[in-house]
């Protein structure tokens, strides 16, 4: 259920997509399982250690945030909030990361963080498998690993801090645009990178949602990839609109993609004719809502995601939790959270933003 504020509210690619859904639903096998018996020291299970719920948070914990890429405004909000939260419990946070969101771009950073003996690595994974071996190495050296925003395979981290239920995010993207289009017409998806675990998981749920009879007059014609790069996303939007003259809507489940698509449409003859919906930040989308290019979009509070991730990493590094289902921990001012199946912790429902509430938000 979505909240409104106040009272309401490709070969590798297809493997990656299937794997991404598996990460969320049942964990991902393939490369990562093989990795575990080869060069990475084997699996580290949450149950290897015993949780002590009364253990105080350790002082001086070193937490490293490794976003998909450093120049993504959304990831920056998440990480800054996580770093600030670390200050609350006497820890020290930092953000390091690549300037592009390609599959293997994070590997060298993980290796460096291991050498630096960080207490925890928090990662928004660009690929479910590419980062797995190094993350297992980290866990073997007792560095806690928390995925946030975009998961890796479940055996490659202790926790996944999910912004909201992946199924809810995916299905609702279709539900929202369908209502706007009166359940008719061609739509396209403008995604992030081809390997992004989070987007691929959401897209699988979008496709599943579209199979329902009520969407029989809607057709997903193409999924394009803007790589979470502003310029590429802008060009892909232009390409979609040229290639599909009957396109009625674009779902962009990425803050980079939706902002670039809105910018293109706002200054084109498609404005008011092609619906754009998806996931964006209010500050990036405000002008497009105000000028009528975009009616609505969704997101969760990225600051809370970073904050929760920070406290979860600290609870792990302090021995309060091990990542096992059912364990509980306190996330500062956000209160208590319980670890779900496969080490997943869900922040909470997203918010739908439109002209009525967008000015209530500043991020
Ligand atoms: C982009 C990134 C991020 C995703 C948001 C919605 O910033 O792809 O991983 O969660 O969009």
GROMACS .gro file of N, CA, C and O in nm, residues 6-7 85 108 120 147 151 169 193 201 205 209 223-224 276 278 307:
model
   68
    6UNK      N    1   0.024   1.346   0.450
    6UNK     CA    2  -0.087   1.376   0.536
    6UNK      C    3  -0.169   1.251   0.543
    6UNK      O    4  -0.118   1.146   0.579
    7UNK      N    5  -0.292   1.256   0.501
    7UNK     CA    6  -0.375   1.140   0.526
    7UNK      C    7  -0.352   1.030   0.422
    7UNK      O    8  -0.363   0.914   0.449
   85UNK      N    9   2.421   0.943   1.057
   85UNK     CA   10   2.370   0.851   1.161
   85UNK      C   11   2.486   0.788   1.238
   85UNK      O   12   2.479   0.771   1.361
  108UNK      N   13   3.716  -0.312  -0.708
  108UNK     CA   14   3.843  -0.263  -0.652
  108UNK      C   15   3.819  -0.186  -0.523
  108UNK      O   16   3.903  -0.186  -0.432
  120UNK      N   17   3.237  -0.231   0.869
  120UNK     CA   18   3.126  -0.274   0.783
  120UNK      C   19   3.133  -0.206   0.648
  120UNK      O   20   3.175  -0.090   0.638
  147UNK      N   21   2.394  -0.497   0.225
  147UNK     CA   22   2.351  -0.441   0.096
  147UNK      C   23   2.235  -0.346   0.125
  147UNK      O   24   2.155  -0.370   0.215
  151UNK      N   25   2.041  -0.519  -0.412
  151UNK     CA   26   2.097  -0.634  -0.341
  151UNK      C   27   2.203  -0.708  -0.422
  151UNK      O   28   2.210  -0.697  -0.545
  169UNK      N   29   0.684  -0.224  -0.510
  169UNK     CA   30   0.740  -0.119  -0.595
  169UNK      C   31   0.711  -0.154  -0.742
  169UNK      O   32   0.660  -0.071  -0.817
  193UNK      N   33   2.097   0.040  -1.525
  193UNK     CA   34   2.186  -0.048  -1.602
  193UNK      C   35   2.119  -0.184  -1.622
  193UNK      O   36   2.026  -0.220  -1.551
  201UNK      N   37   1.467  -0.659  -1.059
  201UNK     CA   38   1.365  -0.724  -0.976
  201UNK      C   39   1.230  -0.654  -0.993
  201UNK      O   40   1.127  -0.718  -1.014
  205UNK      N   41   0.852  -0.787  -1.170
  205UNK     CA   42   0.718  -0.772  -1.110
  205UNK      C   43   0.627  -0.687  -1.199
  205UNK      O   44   0.507  -0.710  -1.207
  209UNK      N   45   0.277  -0.817  -1.343
  209UNK     CA   46   0.154  -0.739  -1.322
  209UNK      C   47   0.082  -0.719  -1.456
  209UNK      O   48  -0.040  -0.731  -1.465
  223UNK      N   49   1.221  -0.227  -2.318
  223UNK     CA   50   1.291  -0.181  -2.198
  223UNK      C   51   1.425  -0.125  -2.245
  223UNK      O   52   1.505  -0.195  -2.307
  224UNK      N   53   1.443   0.004  -2.221
  224UNK     CA   54   1.568   0.070  -2.260
  224UNK      C   55   1.652   0.094  -2.135
  224UNK      O   56   1.599   0.098  -2.024
  276UNK      N   57   0.476   1.019  -1.813
  276UNK     CA   58   0.599   0.966  -1.753
  276UNK      C   59   0.576   0.946  -1.604
  276UNK      O   60   0.525   1.033  -1.536
  278UNK      N   61   0.728   0.685  -1.248
  278UNK     CA   62   0.840   0.604  -1.203
  278UNK      C   63   0.887   0.647  -1.066
  278UNK      O   64   0.807   0.692  -0.983
  307UNK      N   65   2.000   0.601   0.699
  307UNK     CA   66   1.999   0.599   0.845
  307UNK      C   67   1.981   0.455   0.896
  307UNK      O   68   2.056   0.408   0.982
   0.00000   0.00000   0.00000
